[in-house]
Each structure stands twice: as structure tokens, then as C-alpha cells.
Amino acid sequence: FTEEKLGQAEKTELDAHLENLLSKAECTKIWTEKIMKQTEVLLQPNPNARIEEFVYEKLDRKAPSRINNPELLGQYMIDAGTEFGPGTAYGNALIKCGETQKRIGTADRELIQTSALNFLTPLRNFIEGDYKTIAKERKLLQNKRLDLDAAKTRLKKAKAAETRSSQLNSARLEGDNIMIWAEEVTKSEQELRITQSEFDRQAEITRLLLEGISSTHAHHLRCLNDFVEAQMTYYAQCYQYMLDLQKQLGSFPSNYLSNNNQTSGTPVPSTLSNAVGSSAMASTSGLGITAPSSVTELKESSGSRKARVLYDYDAANSTELSLLADEVITVFSVVGMDSDWLMGERGNQKGKVPITYLELLN
């Protein structure tokens, strides 16, 4: 082996097909390891948690149950909402958000379990099982090749020595040497036949194992499809949870009292807080504020009502009406209109307005 590295010995080259199989196996091993490790990072970003799980796995013990980040955030939100009061808009919104975060945490846990079972485990089994067997047989093949090359070298040297001895046959001593080298050539040829046979046998074993890499690729493809399906299910669940939460949050202003026990719309930006401050309240002090059921009553009737605009709203298109904070407009319901909108009217201007930006007046 050392002489080969120094370029002082000839090396038996493997056939091209076997070399290609060896290269394919090595490439599969390298990329499988990279994909497996990065998938673990994706599913569990915390390196300390990954190390802990690795230790428990090596000790053949079950890792303790650990609350994940969405679940922890959800619990904090629920506790905060309970503290602020479930009857307040903010408290109720926190509770709803917390429940959604906990559902996302549960979906995340299911994604990790499914991916570990259907994707990571088969990849790990290949690295720790099939490829270790391939590496072992490949090492044996290299040893058999080195033995074969050593036998070839010995035979070559024996034949060279025999040739030199036959050229110097004038004395008896040289004649004895000829017999000695003839025996050495015979032994070397026999050893070469044995090492060649062992090398061919090991090359065939290694080739059969390496041809199984194609089956490994097919198996990993099925596992990859399972992983993609698990991710698709997870993201679809998260999207549906957030969509439901958005609808619930959009209905809060007409269903819940705000933290100061006044009808609440969408939280007012800080730059607009003065527009809904004491001066605005003073301008409507002679008007009674309707109960939350007023919106429902208005939608069920064919009449119109006055409404105060809580803060500015820029129309998104020509079907909507732009609003200015504190102005009073007339609103009425139209059959078939979305539940979150009313038809607003200001002089000759008319268009859709969002309910959450309005405060119905008696």
C-alpha cells in the first residue's frame, strides 16, 4: 500500500462498472448524511435538545416529554387572557390566539414524529446498517487487491531472478540457484492463482452489495414522498388554524366589550389615538352607544342607522367608501353583502365600509 502511494508499485485497477458503483455508494452516503442532519435541524432547531435526544437514543431510553415553543407561547397567551379577563376584547383574543398556538404546537409534534418514523429512520438505517456492510466489504476488497498485487510483484521478481540465473549457468552454484528460483516461480504462480481467486470472489460480493444502492434510492424516494406529505399536512393544518383565528378575531368588535367596557373596533393605531380621545367622546356625549346586537338587528331590518367612524379608512377600490375619524355617516345593510361590511353613505357618496371601523349610534 505504501509503495503504491509512493508510485513504486503497480496497482490492479478495478473494472469501470465496479468503480462507478463504489462512487455512487460513496455519493449516496455523503448526501444522505447531510440531508438527514439538516432535516433534524429543521424539525428540532434547538441543538441542546438534539444532543439530549441523541444521548437518550444511545442509552436506549425514552426521552422525556418536552413542551415545544408554540405550545409554550399558547399557554402564556391563555394565562394572560385569563388574567386580563375573558370578557374583554384583548383577553378573549389572547385566549383564542393561545388555543390556536397550542393546536399548531400539536401539529408540529405530529410532524416531527411522522418525519422521524417515515423519513429519518430509514435514512439512518442505511447509514448505520447497509452502508457499514458495504464499507466492510469494500475494505476486504482492498485487502484482497493488495494481496493480489503483492503476489504479482513476487512472481515478477522470481521470474526476473530465474532469468538472470539461467544466463550464468557456467558454474555448479549457479545451477543450484536456477533450481531454487524455479521453485520460487512455481510457488509464486500458485499464490497468484489463490489471491486472484479470492480477489475475484470478493469483487463479486462487493458488486452485488453495491448494486443494491439503486433499490436504496427507490426506498428513499418513497420516504421522501412521505416526508413531503407530512409537511403538506402540517402546513395545511397551520393555515386552516390561522384562517379560523383570523375570522374569530375579525368578529370580536361586534361581539365583545373592550377593556374599558366600550364597544371596540379594530385596535386603533397609536398615531390615531387622539382622534378617538376625549374630544371625540365629548362630541357624541349626547348620543347613546348601541349594544353589540345592534349590528345584527340592522342587518335583519331594511332601515338605516347613523354611525360614528372610529378612525381613518382608505378605500381599497371604487366599491368602498373612504372614512375620516369622528365623522358620522349613514349605514344600512344590503342583501347578500359580506357579514363584515355595511353600505355607507355620506352626501352623494356611497360605498362599502368595514363594520369594525364603525360605532353605531342610537
Short mmCIF file of C-alpha atoms in Angstrom, two decimals:
data_model
loop_
_atom_site.label_atom_id
_atom_site.label_comp_id
_atom_site.label_asym_id
_atom_site.label_seq_id
_atom_site.Cartn_x
_atom_site.Cartn_y
_atom_site.Cartn_z
CA PHE A 1 0.00 0.00 0.00
CA THR A 2 2.83 2.40 0.87
CA GLU A 3 4.71 1.59 -2.34
CA GLU A 4 1.52 2.32 -4.32
CA LYS A 5 1.18 5.71 -2.65
CA LEU A 6 4.82 6.46 -3.44
CA GLY A 7 4.36 5.34 -7.03
CA GLN A 8 6.83 2.45 -6.67
CA ALA A 9 4.36 -0.40 -7.23
CA GLU A 10 1.76 -1.24 -9.83
CA LYS A 11 -1.88 -1.27 -8.81
CA THR A 12 -4.58 -3.58 -10.09
CA GLU A 13 -7.38 -1.35 -11.33
CA LEU A 14 -10.99 -2.30 -10.68
CA ASP A 15 -13.29 -2.60 -13.66
CA ALA A 16 -15.17 0.56 -14.66
CA HIS A 17 -18.59 -0.77 -13.59
CA LEU A 18 -17.39 -1.56 -10.08
CA GLU A 19 -15.68 1.82 -9.79
CA ASN A 20 -18.92 3.55 -10.79
CA LEU A 21 -20.86 1.57 -8.20
CA LEU A 22 -18.35 2.48 -5.49
CA SER A 23 -18.55 6.15 -6.44
CA LYS A 24 -22.37 6.04 -6.40
CA ALA A 25 -22.41 4.41 -2.97
CA GLU A 26 -19.99 6.97 -1.53
CA CYS A 27 -22.00 9.84 -3.02
CA THR A 28 -25.24 8.38 -1.62
CA LYS A 29 -23.71 8.07 1.83
CA ILE A 30 -22.41 11.66 1.91
CA TRP A 31 -25.65 13.29 0.76
CA THR A 32 -27.84 11.05 2.89
CA GLU A 33 -25.89 12.17 5.96
CA LYS A 34 -26.21 15.84 5.01
CA ILE A 35 -29.95 15.61 4.28
CA MET A 36 -30.58 13.64 7.46
CA LYS A 37 -28.69 16.08 9.69
CA GLN A 38 -30.30 19.16 8.14
CA THR A 39 -33.77 17.60 8.44
CA GLU A 40 -33.08 17.08 12.14
CA VAL A 41 -32.10 20.76 12.41
CA LEU A 42 -35.31 21.77 10.61
CA LEU A 43 -37.53 19.66 12.85
CA GLN A 44 -35.67 20.49 16.08
CA PRO A 45 -33.77 23.82 15.82
CA ASN A 46 -32.54 23.61 19.42
CA PRO A 47 -29.07 21.95 19.36
CA ASN A 48 -29.21 21.14 23.07
CA ALA A 49 -32.47 19.26 22.59
CA ARG A 50 -30.95 17.31 19.69
CA ILE A 51 -27.95 16.33 21.80
CA GLU A 52 -30.24 15.24 24.63
CA GLU A 53 -32.32 13.10 22.26
CA PHE A 54 -29.13 11.59 20.82
CA VAL A 55 -27.88 10.65 24.29
CA TYR A 56 -31.19 9.07 25.26
CA GLU A 57 -31.21 7.15 21.97
CA LYS A 58 -27.71 5.77 22.57
CA LEU A 59 -28.70 4.81 26.13
CA ASP A 60 -31.79 3.09 24.68
CA ARG A 61 -34.04 5.14 26.92
CA LYS A 62 -37.13 7.19 26.09
CA ALA A 63 -36.54 10.95 26.07
CA PRO A 64 -38.75 12.91 28.48
CA SER A 65 -41.74 14.73 27.01
CA ARG A 66 -40.88 18.36 26.25
CA ILE A 67 -43.32 21.21 25.58
CA ASN A 68 -42.50 22.87 22.26
CA ASN A 69 -42.30 26.60 21.53
CA PRO A 70 -45.80 27.09 20.00
CA GLU A 71 -47.36 25.23 22.91
CA LEU A 72 -45.44 27.32 25.43
CA LEU A 73 -46.41 30.57 23.70
CA GLY A 74 -50.02 29.40 23.57
CA GLN A 75 -50.04 28.67 27.31
CA TYR A 76 -48.63 32.13 28.09
CA MET A 77 -51.31 33.75 25.94
CA ILE A 78 -54.09 31.77 27.59
CA ASP A 79 -52.79 32.62 31.08
CA ALA A 80 -52.50 36.31 30.14
CA GLY A 81 -56.01 36.36 28.63
CA THR A 82 -57.43 34.75 31.77
CA GLU A 83 -55.65 37.34 33.90
CA PHE A 84 -56.94 40.27 31.81
CA GLY A 85 -60.44 38.81 31.74
CA PRO A 86 -62.11 36.58 29.15
CA GLY A 87 -64.92 39.15 28.89
CA THR A 88 -62.60 41.81 27.48
CA ALA A 89 -61.74 42.01 23.79
CA TYR A 90 -57.99 41.75 24.37
CA GLY A 91 -58.29 38.99 26.95
CA ASN A 92 -60.58 36.93 24.76
CA ALA A 93 -58.34 37.49 21.72
CA LEU A 94 -55.31 36.29 23.71
CA ILE A 95 -57.16 33.15 24.74
CA LYS A 96 -58.22 32.43 21.16
CA CYS A 97 -54.67 33.04 19.89
CA GLY A 98 -53.27 30.84 22.66
CA GLU A 99 -55.59 27.97 21.78
CA THR A 100 -54.56 28.26 18.12
CA GLN A 101 -50.86 28.30 19.03
CA LYS A 102 -51.33 25.14 21.10
CA ARG A 103 -53.04 23.44 18.17
CA ILE A 104 -50.10 24.46 15.96
CA GLY A 105 -47.76 23.02 18.60
CA THR A 106 -49.65 19.73 18.48
CA ALA A 107 -49.42 19.68 14.67
CA ASP A 108 -45.69 20.42 14.94
CA ARG A 109 -45.26 17.49 17.32
CA GLU A 110 -47.11 15.20 14.89
CA LEU A 111 -44.89 16.40 12.02
CA ILE A 112 -41.74 15.57 14.00
CA GLN A 113 -43.00 12.11 14.96
CA THR A 114 -44.18 11.25 11.44
CA SER A 115 -40.99 12.55 9.80
CA ALA A 116 -38.76 10.71 12.27
CA LEU A 117 -40.59 7.44 11.64
CA ASN A 118 -41.09 7.61 7.88
CA PHE A 119 -38.07 9.63 6.73
CA LEU A 120 -35.22 9.98 9.23
CA THR A 121 -35.26 6.38 10.48
CA PRO A 122 -34.87 4.77 7.01
CA LEU A 123 -32.03 7.19 6.17
CA ARG A 124 -30.33 6.45 9.48
CA ASN A 125 -30.76 2.71 8.97
CA PHE A 126 -28.95 2.99 5.64
CA ILE A 127 -26.02 4.90 7.14
CA GLU A 128 -25.70 2.69 10.20
CA GLY A 129 -26.62 -0.61 8.53
CA ASP A 130 -26.36 -1.11 4.79
CA TYR A 131 -23.52 1.31 4.21
CA LYS A 132 -21.47 -0.10 7.10
CA THR A 133 -21.75 -3.52 5.47
CA ILE A 134 -20.70 -2.04 2.12
CA ALA A 135 -17.74 -0.25 3.75
CA LYS A 136 -16.66 -3.51 5.44
CA GLU A 137 -16.75 -5.48 2.20
CA ARG A 138 -15.04 -2.65 0.36
CA LYS A 139 -12.20 -2.76 2.91
CA LEU A 140 -11.89 -6.51 2.42
CA LEU A 141 -11.79 -5.96 -1.34
CA GLN A 142 -8.91 -3.51 -0.94
CA ASN A 143 -7.01 -6.01 1.22
CA LYS A 144 -7.56 -8.77 -1.34
CA ARG A 145 -6.34 -6.45 -4.08
CA LEU A 146 -3.20 -5.61 -2.09
CA ASP A 147 -2.56 -9.33 -1.59
CA LEU A 148 -3.02 -9.89 -5.32
CA ASP A 149 -0.64 -7.07 -6.23
CA ALA A 150 1.94 -8.38 -3.74
CA ALA A 151 1.71 -11.86 -5.32
CA LYS A 152 2.15 -10.35 -8.79
CA THR A 153 5.23 -8.48 -7.59
CA ARG A 154 6.77 -11.60 -6.04
CA LEU A 155 6.16 -13.62 -9.22
CA LYS A 156 7.67 -10.87 -11.32
CA LYS A 157 10.78 -10.75 -9.14
CA ALA A 158 11.10 -14.56 -9.11
CA LYS A 159 10.91 -14.74 -12.91
CA ALA A 160 13.49 -11.97 -13.24
CA ALA A 161 15.85 -13.77 -10.85
CA GLU A 162 15.34 -17.08 -12.70
CA THR A 163 16.22 -15.43 -15.98
CA ARG A 164 19.42 -13.95 -14.59
CA SER A 165 20.44 -17.32 -13.09
CA SER A 166 19.91 -19.16 -16.38
CA GLN A 167 22.25 -16.73 -18.09
CA LEU A 168 25.02 -17.54 -15.59
CA ASN A 169 25.00 -21.37 -15.78
CA SER A 170 28.75 -21.88 -16.22
CA ALA A 171 29.31 -22.98 -12.59
CA ARG A 172 27.52 -25.57 -10.38
CA LEU A 173 26.50 -22.93 -7.87
CA GLU A 174 24.53 -21.05 -10.47
CA GLY A 175 22.83 -24.31 -11.42
CA ASP A 176 21.59 -24.73 -7.87
CA ASN A 177 20.30 -21.18 -7.98
CA ILE A 178 18.36 -21.95 -11.15
CA MET A 179 16.54 -24.78 -9.32
CA ILE A 180 15.83 -22.54 -6.33
CA TRP A 181 14.35 -19.76 -8.45
CA ALA A 182 12.32 -22.25 -10.49
CA GLU A 183 10.71 -23.47 -7.28
CA GLU A 184 10.13 -19.84 -6.22
CA VAL A 185 8.40 -19.13 -9.53
CA THR A 186 6.15 -22.17 -9.06
CA LYS A 187 5.19 -21.10 -5.54
CA SER A 188 4.56 -17.52 -6.68
CA GLU A 189 2.34 -18.69 -9.54
CA GLN A 190 0.33 -20.86 -7.15
CA GLU A 191 -0.03 -17.97 -4.68
CA LEU A 192 -1.09 -15.67 -7.51
CA ARG A 193 -3.83 -18.07 -8.58
CA ILE A 194 -5.14 -18.25 -5.00
CA THR A 195 -5.07 -14.47 -4.42
CA GLN A 196 -6.63 -13.84 -7.85
CA SER A 197 -9.47 -16.23 -7.00
CA GLU A 198 -10.04 -14.58 -3.60
CA PHE A 199 -9.96 -11.12 -5.17
CA ASP A 200 -12.48 -12.07 -7.86
CA ARG A 201 -14.78 -13.60 -5.26
CA GLN A 202 -14.63 -10.51 -3.03
CA ALA A 203 -15.14 -8.21 -6.02
CA GLU A 204 -18.33 -10.13 -6.90
CA ILE A 205 -19.64 -9.89 -3.31
CA THR A 206 -18.94 -6.17 -3.22
CA ARG A 207 -20.56 -5.65 -6.62
CA LEU A 208 -23.76 -7.42 -5.54
CA LEU A 209 -23.98 -5.22 -2.43
CA LEU A 210 -23.32 -2.04 -4.40
CA GLU A 211 -25.99 -2.84 -6.96
CA GLY A 212 -28.46 -2.63 -4.09
CA ILE A 213 -27.88 1.16 -3.98
CA SER A 214 -30.47 1.56 -6.74
CA SER A 215 -33.03 -0.14 -4.50
CA THR A 216 -31.94 2.14 -1.68
CA HIS A 217 -32.63 5.18 -3.86
CA ALA A 218 -36.11 3.85 -4.69
CA HIS A 219 -36.82 3.27 -0.99
CA HIS A 220 -35.57 6.73 -0.03
CA LEU A 221 -37.77 8.21 -2.77
CA ARG A 222 -40.84 6.68 -1.13
CA CYS A 223 -39.66 8.00 2.23
CA LEU A 224 -39.20 11.46 0.71
CA ASN A 225 -42.78 11.39 -0.58
CA ASP A 226 -43.96 10.52 2.93
CA PHE A 227 -41.96 13.45 4.34
CA VAL A 228 -43.43 15.87 1.80
CA GLU A 229 -46.92 14.61 2.58
CA ALA A 230 -46.31 15.11 6.32
CA GLN A 231 -45.12 18.67 5.69
CA MET A 232 -48.10 19.36 3.42
CA THR A 233 -50.49 18.15 6.14
CA TYR A 234 -48.72 20.27 8.75
CA TYR A 235 -48.78 23.49 6.73
CA ALA A 236 -52.39 22.89 5.67
CA GLN A 237 -53.36 22.48 9.32
CA CYS A 238 -51.48 25.64 10.32
CA TYR A 239 -53.12 27.60 7.51
CA GLN A 240 -56.59 26.41 8.49
CA TYR A 241 -55.96 27.17 12.18
CA MET A 242 -54.79 30.71 11.38
CA LEU A 243 -57.67 31.25 8.95
CA ASP A 244 -60.17 30.27 11.64
CA LEU A 245 -58.38 32.50 14.14
CA GLN A 246 -58.47 35.46 11.75
CA LYS A 247 -62.22 35.05 11.35
CA GLN A 248 -62.68 34.88 15.11
CA LEU A 249 -60.57 37.97 15.69
CA GLY A 250 -62.49 39.83 12.99
CA SER A 251 -65.75 39.20 14.84
CA PHE A 252 -64.54 40.44 18.24
CA PRO A 253 -65.52 44.12 17.87
CA SER A 254 -69.20 43.30 17.36
CA ASN A 255 -69.35 40.54 19.95
CA TYR A 256 -67.21 41.59 22.89
CA LEU A 257 -66.73 44.62 25.10
CA SER A 258 -63.37 46.31 25.06
CA ASN A 259 -61.13 46.60 28.09
CA ASN A 260 -62.71 49.93 29.08
CA ASN A 261 -66.25 48.50 28.65
CA GLN A 262 -66.96 50.44 25.46
CA THR A 263 -67.82 48.95 22.09
CA SER A 264 -64.50 48.15 20.47
CA GLY A 265 -63.35 48.11 16.86
CA THR A 266 -60.03 47.05 15.48
CA PRO A 267 -57.26 48.35 17.78
CA VAL A 268 -56.59 52.00 16.99
CA PRO A 269 -53.06 52.80 15.85
CA SER A 270 -51.12 54.98 18.28
CA THR A 271 -50.92 57.83 15.76
CA LEU A 272 -54.70 57.96 15.69
CA SER A 273 -55.32 57.66 19.42
CA ASN A 274 -56.15 61.36 19.82
CA ALA A 275 -58.85 61.08 17.15
CA VAL A 276 -60.80 58.78 19.43
CA GLY A 277 -59.83 60.62 22.62
CA SER A 278 -61.74 62.85 24.96
CA SER A 279 -62.72 65.43 22.32
CA ALA A 280 -64.32 62.73 20.19
CA MET A 281 -66.20 61.35 23.13
CA ALA A 282 -67.40 64.83 24.09
CA SER A 283 -68.79 65.42 20.60
CA THR A 284 -71.04 62.34 20.96
CA SER A 285 -71.84 62.69 24.65
CA GLY A 286 -75.48 63.33 23.81
CA LEU A 287 -75.78 60.11 21.77
CA GLY A 288 -76.29 56.67 23.23
CA ILE A 289 -73.99 53.84 22.11
CA THR A 290 -75.84 50.77 20.91
CA ALA A 291 -75.35 47.28 22.24
CA PRO A 292 -73.41 44.76 20.15
CA SER A 293 -76.65 43.21 18.93
CA SER A 294 -77.45 46.46 17.05
CA VAL A 295 -75.40 45.35 14.05
CA THR A 296 -77.34 42.11 13.83
CA GLU A 297 -80.63 43.97 14.16
CA LEU A 298 -79.60 46.43 11.46
CA LYS A 299 -78.70 43.59 9.08
CA GLU A 300 -82.05 41.92 9.72
CA SER A 301 -84.01 45.12 9.11
CA SER A 302 -84.31 47.20 5.96
CA GLY A 303 -83.70 50.52 7.72
CA SER A 304 -80.64 52.71 8.13
CA ARG A 305 -78.67 53.97 11.15
CA LYS A 306 -76.18 56.66 11.97
CA ALA A 307 -72.66 55.52 12.80
CA ARG A 308 -69.56 57.30 14.04
CA VAL A 309 -66.26 56.46 12.34
CA LEU A 310 -63.69 55.30 14.88
CA TYR A 311 -60.63 56.09 12.74
CA ASP A 312 -59.50 56.77 9.18
CA TYR A 313 -60.03 54.17 6.46
CA ASP A 314 -58.70 54.34 2.89
CA ALA A 315 -60.93 52.65 0.32
CA ALA A 316 -59.23 49.72 -1.40
CA ASN A 317 -61.29 50.11 -4.61
CA SER A 318 -64.18 52.03 -6.15
CA THR A 319 -66.82 49.93 -4.39
CA GLU A 320 -65.65 51.10 -0.95
CA LEU A 321 -66.04 54.42 0.83
CA SER A 322 -63.09 56.24 2.40
CA LEU A 323 -63.67 57.32 6.00
CA LEU A 324 -62.36 60.04 8.33
CA ALA A 325 -62.15 59.53 12.07
CA ASP A 326 -65.02 61.03 14.13
CA GLU A 327 -67.28 61.76 11.16
CA VAL A 328 -70.89 60.50 11.30
CA ILE A 329 -72.27 58.65 8.29
CA THR A 330 -75.43 56.73 7.44
CA VAL A 331 -75.13 52.97 7.15
CA PHE A 332 -77.54 50.28 6.04
CA SER A 333 -77.44 46.61 5.14
CA VAL A 334 -77.68 45.14 1.64
CA VAL A 335 -78.89 41.60 0.98
CA GLY A 336 -76.06 39.25 0.12
CA MET A 337 -73.31 41.55 1.46
CA ASP A 338 -70.44 40.04 3.43
CA SER A 339 -71.12 39.88 7.18
CA ASP A 340 -68.13 42.11 7.98
CA TRP A 341 -69.34 45.02 5.81
CA LEU A 342 -72.19 47.57 5.64
CA MET A 343 -73.15 50.05 2.94
CA GLY A 344 -72.14 53.58 3.95
CA GLU A 345 -73.49 56.87 2.66
CA ARG A 346 -72.11 60.39 3.01
CA GLY A 347 -74.00 63.01 0.97
CA ASN A 348 -73.82 61.85 -2.65
CA GLN A 349 -71.02 59.39 -1.90
CA LYS A 350 -71.85 55.74 -1.27
CA GLY A 351 -69.78 52.58 -0.80
CA LYS A 352 -68.95 49.60 1.37
CA VAL A 353 -67.45 50.25 4.83
CA PRO A 354 -66.00 47.74 7.33
CA ILE A 355 -68.09 47.21 10.45
CA THR A 356 -65.03 47.17 12.69
CA TYR A 357 -64.34 50.84 11.87
CA LEU A 358 -67.83 51.97 13.00
CA GLU A 359 -69.70 52.72 16.17
CA LEU A 360 -73.48 52.52 15.70
CA LEU A 361 -75.41 55.33 17.38
CA ASN A 362 -78.96 55.49 18.78
#
